[in-house]
Amino acid sequence: MPELSPGPLIVDIPGESLEPGDIALLKSPAVGGVILFSRNYRSREHLAELIREIKAVRNPPLLVCTDQEGGRVQRFRDGFFPLPAARTIGLAYEKDMQQGLRNARSLGKLMAGELIESGLDLSFAPVLDCAHPESQVIGDRSFSADPNVVTALAGAFIHGMNAAGMAATGKHYPGHGGVKEDSHDVQPVDRRDLQTLLEKDLVPFRRLAGQLAGMMTAHVQFVEIDSALPTFSIYWLDTVLRHRIGFEGIVFSDDLTMSGAEQGGKPVDRAHAALGAGCDMILVCNDREAALEVSGAIGEQHVPDPAKLGRLYSSKRLSSLDLAVLRAELAD
């Protein structure tokens, strides 16, 4: 099979198996990865076979990723350990700091180990957003309202992921926790200034930047700072993230089909805007027509940096015994 460098586009598939139309899309030079959802999952055995088929489509293989945070955002459940919401870990930390940190590390390691065992490369985790009372979409997906607690627990979770062989992706930069609305459905607006964000919401992103191989943007408009969404903003992605914070990994857009990204125009315009602003990889999910349009429009342009992209592929596999020990410890 001839080599085809991975492109910047991450797409989904609609069902539990690869259809001819899926394979044709995955062979597009613009595509670099596949994100899997609950609808793609039947069993652990089936998931492993599906991923083998996806990785056989291209050389080098496509990046296979998912959202396996825990709590209400856990794509694969039956046969996988029931991961608690991040806030549950935060509450345990408030009672016993050392136990909370141990829990965070073990859960990160188990989450990553189970996914790698099935063939996945990446879970878009951990959530680095700080909790705010008004936030509905983040809520218990956040470890805490305190940025120092978020930093400590997310750092331990990342350590666990890395120990299992998985790189970490922080989200949702520069913070989704300060708005009530869900960017899947509407365009949230955060009216705080940059200094306020630097003192709170941006703290985990800044302190953990060196431990992250990926960063995912938030479709939240910070009107007092920049008129463009972070996903489409050179200011947010270059001036702040690359230069002020010093992040050197892969920048992912959140899903460009979300209502929160409508500022960017049609899907193809959103893709060009995100890539032009500094996103290395863009997600276009749950809209096959949009994925096809974007893949045709960007072609072989914007190839992600191979060295940075290479850090995102899973690098090892825990033994069945290691995973069983972790499950037993966390089940107590």
Coordinates of C-alpha atoms in Angstrom, one line a residue, residues 1-329:
M1 CA 0.0 0.0 0.0
P2 CA 1.5 3.4 -1.0
E3 CA 2.1 5.9 1.8
L4 CA -0.3 8.9 2.1
S5 CA 0.5 11.5 4.8
P6 CA -2.3 12.1 7.2
G7 CA -4.3 15.3 6.4
P8 CA -5.9 17.7 9.0
L9 CA -9.5 16.5 8.8
I10 CA -11.0 14.2 11.5
V11 CA -14.3 12.6 10.4
D12 CA -16.8 10.1 11.8
I13 CA -18.6 7.1 10.5
P14 CA -22.4 6.6 10.9
G15 CA -22.6 2.9 11.9
E16 CA -21.0 -0.1 13.4
S17 CA -19.1 -1.1 10.3
L18 CA -17.2 0.5 7.4
E19 CA -19.3 1.0 4.3
P20 CA -17.9 1.7 0.8
G21 CA -18.7 5.4 1.2
D22 CA -16.8 5.5 4.5
I23 CA -13.7 3.9 3.0
A24 CA -13.8 6.3 0.1
L25 CA -13.9 9.3 2.5
L26 CA -11.1 7.8 4.7
K27 CA -8.9 7.5 1.7
S28 CA -9.1 11.2 0.9
P29 CA -5.7 13.0 1.3
A30 CA -7.4 15.6 3.5
V31 CA -8.4 13.0 6.2
G32 CA -6.0 12.3 9.0
G33 CA -8.2 10.7 11.7
V34 CA -11.5 9.1 12.7
I35 CA -13.5 9.9 15.8
L36 CA -15.8 7.1 17.2
F37 CA -19.1 7.6 19.1
S38 CA -21.4 5.4 21.1
R39 CA -23.3 4.5 17.9
N40 CA -20.2 2.8 16.5
Y41 CA -19.9 0.5 19.5
R42 CA -21.3 -3.0 20.0
S43 CA -18.8 -4.8 22.1
R44 CA -15.1 -4.6 22.9
E45 CA -14.4 -7.4 20.4
H46 CA -16.4 -5.6 17.7
L47 CA -14.7 -2.3 18.5
A48 CA -11.2 -3.8 18.1
E49 CA -12.1 -5.3 14.8
L50 CA -13.6 -2.1 13.5
I51 CA -10.5 -0.2 14.4
R52 CA -8.3 -2.8 12.7
E53 CA -10.4 -2.2 9.5
I54 CA -10.0 1.6 9.9
K55 CA -6.3 1.4 10.3
A56 CA -5.9 -1.0 7.3
V57 CA -7.4 1.7 5.0
R58 CA -4.2 3.9 5.0
N59 CA -0.5 3.8 5.4
P60 CA 0.5 5.2 7.8
P61 CA -2.8 4.4 9.6
L62 CA -5.3 7.1 10.5
L63 CA -5.4 8.4 14.1
V64 CA -8.4 6.8 15.9
C65 CA -9.9 8.9 18.7
T66 CA -12.9 9.3 20.9
D67 CA -14.3 11.2 24.0
Q68 CA -13.9 8.9 27.0
E69 CA -13.8 11.5 29.8
G70 CA -16.1 9.7 32.3
G71 CA -19.4 10.6 33.8
R72 CA -21.9 11.6 31.1
V73 CA -19.2 11.7 28.4
Q74 CA -18.1 8.1 28.0
R75 CA -18.7 6.8 24.5
F76 CA -18.0 3.1 25.4
R77 CA -19.6 1.7 28.4
D78 CA -20.6 -2.0 28.3
G79 CA -17.4 -3.9 28.9
F80 CA -15.4 -0.8 30.0
F81 CA -14.9 0.5 33.5
P82 CA -17.6 3.1 34.5
L83 CA -15.5 6.2 34.8
P84 CA -16.8 8.8 37.3
A85 CA -17.4 12.4 36.4
A86 CA -14.4 14.7 37.0
R87 CA -16.3 16.5 39.7
T88 CA -16.5 13.2 41.7
I89 CA -12.7 13.1 41.6
G90 CA -12.6 16.7 42.7
L91 CA -14.9 16.0 45.7
A92 CA -12.7 13.1 46.8
Y93 CA -9.7 15.4 46.5
E94 CA -11.4 17.9 48.9
K95 CA -11.7 15.2 51.5
D96 CA -8.2 13.7 51.0
M97 CA -5.8 15.4 48.6
Q98 CA -3.4 12.5 48.2
Q99 CA -6.2 10.0 47.7
G100 CA -7.8 12.3 45.1
L101 CA -4.5 12.6 43.2
R102 CA -4.1 8.8 43.3
N103 CA -7.6 8.3 42.0
A104 CA -7.1 10.8 39.2
R105 CA -3.8 9.1 38.1
S106 CA -5.3 5.6 38.3
L107 CA -8.4 6.6 36.3
G108 CA -6.4 8.3 33.6
K109 CA -4.2 5.2 33.3
L110 CA -7.2 2.8 33.2
M111 CA -9.1 4.9 30.8
A112 CA -6.2 5.1 28.4
G113 CA -5.2 1.5 28.9
E114 CA -8.6 0.1 28.1
L115 CA -8.8 2.2 24.9
I116 CA -5.3 1.3 23.8
E117 CA -6.2 -2.4 24.3
S118 CA -9.0 -1.9 21.8
G119 CA -6.8 -0.2 19.3
L120 CA -7.6 3.5 19.9
D121 CA -4.9 6.1 20.0
L122 CA -6.5 9.1 21.7
S123 CA -9.2 10.2 24.0
F124 CA -9.9 13.9 24.0
A125 CA -9.2 14.4 27.7
P126 CA -8.8 15.8 30.3
V127 CA -11.3 18.7 30.6
L128 CA -9.4 21.7 31.9
D129 CA -12.4 24.0 32.2
C130 CA -13.0 25.5 35.6
A131 CA -16.5 25.0 36.9
H132 CA -18.8 28.0 37.3
P133 CA -22.3 27.9 38.8
E134 CA -23.9 29.1 35.5
S135 CA -22.3 26.5 33.3
Q136 CA -24.7 23.7 32.1
V137 CA -22.6 22.1 29.4
I138 CA -19.4 21.8 31.6
G139 CA -20.9 21.2 35.0
D140 CA -19.6 18.0 36.5
R141 CA -17.2 17.5 33.6
S142 CA -14.9 19.9 35.5
F143 CA -12.7 18.8 38.4
S144 CA -13.4 21.9 40.3
A145 CA -14.1 25.7 40.3
D146 CA -10.6 26.2 41.7
P147 CA -8.0 26.4 38.9
N148 CA -5.3 25.1 41.2
V149 CA -7.4 22.0 41.9
V150 CA -8.1 21.6 38.2
T151 CA -4.4 21.8 37.5
A152 CA -3.4 19.3 40.2
L153 CA -6.0 16.7 39.3
A154 CA -5.7 17.1 35.5
G155 CA -2.0 16.8 35.9
A156 CA -2.3 13.5 37.8
F157 CA -4.9 12.3 35.2
I158 CA -2.4 13.2 32.4
H159 CA 0.4 11.4 34.2
G160 CA -1.8 8.3 34.3
M161 CA -2.7 8.5 30.6
N162 CA 1.0 8.9 29.7
A163 CA 1.9 5.9 31.9
A164 CA -0.5 3.8 29.8
G165 CA 1.0 5.0 26.6
M166 CA -1.6 7.7 25.6
A167 CA -0.9 11.4 25.0
A168 CA -3.3 13.9 26.5
T169 CA -5.4 16.7 24.9
G170 CA -6.6 19.5 27.0
K171 CA -10.0 21.1 26.3
H172 CA -11.8 23.5 25.8
Y173 CA -9.2 26.3 25.3
P174 CA -9.4 29.0 26.6
G175 CA -12.3 27.9 28.8
H176 CA -15.9 26.9 28.3
G177 CA -16.9 26.9 31.9
G178 CA -17.9 30.5 32.2
V179 CA -21.0 30.4 30.0
K180 CA -24.4 28.9 30.6
E181 CA -25.1 27.9 27.0
D182 CA -24.0 24.7 25.2
S183 CA -22.0 25.5 22.1
H184 CA -23.4 22.4 20.4
D185 CA -26.7 24.2 20.2
V186 CA -26.0 28.0 20.3
Q187 CA -23.2 30.6 20.2
P188 CA -22.2 31.2 23.8
V189 CA -20.8 34.6 24.7
D190 CA -18.3 35.2 27.6
R191 CA -18.0 38.9 28.5
R192 CA -15.0 38.6 30.8
D193 CA -11.7 40.3 30.1
L194 CA -8.3 38.7 29.5
Q195 CA -6.9 39.5 32.9
T196 CA -9.9 37.7 34.5
L197 CA -9.3 34.6 32.3
L198 CA -5.5 34.7 33.0
E199 CA -6.2 34.6 36.7
K200 CA -8.7 31.7 36.6
D201 CA -9.8 29.8 33.5
L202 CA -6.5 30.0 31.6
V203 CA -4.4 28.8 34.6
P204 CA -4.7 25.0 33.9
F205 CA -4.0 25.5 30.2
R206 CA -1.0 27.6 30.9
R207 CA 0.5 25.4 33.7
L208 CA -0.2 22.1 31.9
A209 CA 0.8 23.2 28.3
G210 CA 4.1 21.4 28.5
Q211 CA 2.4 18.1 29.4
L212 CA -0.1 18.2 26.6
A213 CA 0.4 16.8 23.1
G214 CA -3.0 18.3 22.0
M215 CA -5.3 21.2 22.7
M216 CA -8.9 21.5 21.7
T217 CA -10.6 24.9 21.2
A218 CA -13.9 26.1 22.6
H219 CA -16.6 27.6 20.4
V220 CA -17.1 30.5 22.8
Q221 CA -16.9 34.1 21.8
F222 CA -14.9 36.3 24.2
V223 CA -16.3 39.6 23.0
E224 CA -14.1 41.8 25.3
I225 CA -11.0 40.2 23.9
D226 CA -11.4 39.3 20.2
S227 CA -14.4 39.3 17.9
A228 CA -13.5 35.9 16.4
L229 CA -14.0 32.6 18.2
P230 CA -10.8 31.0 19.5
T231 CA -11.2 28.4 16.8
F232 CA -11.0 31.1 14.1
S233 CA -8.7 33.5 15.9
I234 CA -5.0 34.1 15.2
Y235 CA -4.9 36.1 18.4
W236 CA -6.1 33.2 20.6
L237 CA -4.2 30.5 18.8
D238 CA -0.9 32.2 17.9
T239 CA -0.5 35.3 20.1
V240 CA -1.8 33.7 23.3
L241 CA -1.6 29.9 23.0
R242 CA 1.6 29.5 21.0
H243 CA 3.6 32.6 22.2
R244 CA 2.3 33.6 25.6
I245 CA 1.5 30.1 26.9
G246 CA 4.1 28.3 24.9
F247 CA 2.1 25.4 23.7
E248 CA 3.9 23.4 21.0
G249 CA 1.6 20.5 20.3
I250 CA -1.3 19.9 17.9
V251 CA -4.3 22.3 18.1
F252 CA -7.7 20.6 17.4
S253 CA -10.8 22.5 16.6
D254 CA -13.9 21.3 18.3
D255 CA -16.5 19.9 15.9
L256 CA -17.0 22.5 13.2
T257 CA -20.6 21.4 12.6
M258 CA -21.7 22.6 16.0
S259 CA -24.0 25.6 16.2
G260 CA -21.4 27.5 18.2
A261 CA -19.1 27.6 15.1
E262 CA -21.7 29.2 12.8
Q263 CA -19.7 32.5 12.9
G264 CA -17.3 30.9 10.4
G265 CA -20.0 30.6 7.7
K266 CA -20.5 27.4 5.7
P267 CA -18.6 24.2 6.7
V268 CA -15.9 24.8 4.0
D269 CA -15.4 28.4 5.1
R270 CA -15.2 27.3 8.8
A271 CA -12.5 24.7 7.8
H272 CA -10.4 27.3 6.0
A273 CA -10.9 29.8 8.8
A274 CA -9.8 27.3 11.5
L275 CA -6.8 26.1 9.6
G276 CA -5.8 29.6 8.6
A277 CA -6.0 30.8 12.3
G278 CA -3.7 28.0 13.5
C279 CA -5.7 24.8 14.0
D280 CA -3.6 21.8 13.0
M281 CA -6.5 19.4 12.8
I282 CA -10.2 20.0 12.4
L283 CA -13.2 17.9 13.4
V284 CA -16.2 17.7 11.0
C285 CA -18.7 15.2 12.5
N286 CA -22.3 14.1 12.2
D287 CA -22.7 15.6 8.7
R288 CA -21.3 13.5 5.9
E289 CA -22.1 16.0 3.2
A290 CA -20.1 18.7 5.1
A291 CA -17.2 16.2 5.6
L292 CA -17.1 15.4 1.9
E293 CA -17.3 19.1 0.9
V294 CA -14.4 20.0 3.3
S295 CA -12.3 17.0 2.3
G296 CA -12.6 18.1 -1.4
A297 CA -11.9 21.7 -0.6
I298 CA -8.8 21.4 1.4
G299 CA -7.3 18.4 -0.5
E300 CA -3.6 17.9 0.4
Q301 CA -3.1 21.3 1.9
H302 CA -2.3 22.0 5.6
V303 CA -0.6 18.6 6.4
P304 CA 0.0 18.5 10.2
D305 CA 3.5 18.4 11.4
P306 CA 4.5 14.7 11.4
A307 CA 6.6 15.0 14.6
K308 CA 3.8 16.6 16.5
L309 CA 1.2 14.3 15.1
G310 CA 3.3 11.3 15.9
R311 CA 3.1 12.1 19.6
L312 CA -0.7 11.4 19.4
Y313 CA -0.5 7.8 18.4
S314 CA -0.6 5.3 21.3
S315 CA 2.8 3.9 22.1
K316 CA 2.3 0.8 24.3
R317 CA -0.2 -1.5 25.8
L318 CA -0.7 -2.4 29.4
S319 CA -1.0 -6.1 30.3
S320 CA -4.4 -7.6 31.1
L321 CA -3.1 -8.1 34.6
D322 CA -2.3 -4.4 35.0
L323 CA -5.7 -3.4 33.8
A324 CA -7.4 -6.0 36.1
V325 CA -5.4 -4.6 39.1
L326 CA -6.4 -1.0 38.3
R327 CA -10.1 -2.0 37.9
A328 CA -10.0 -3.8 41.3
E329 CA -8.4 -0.9 43.0

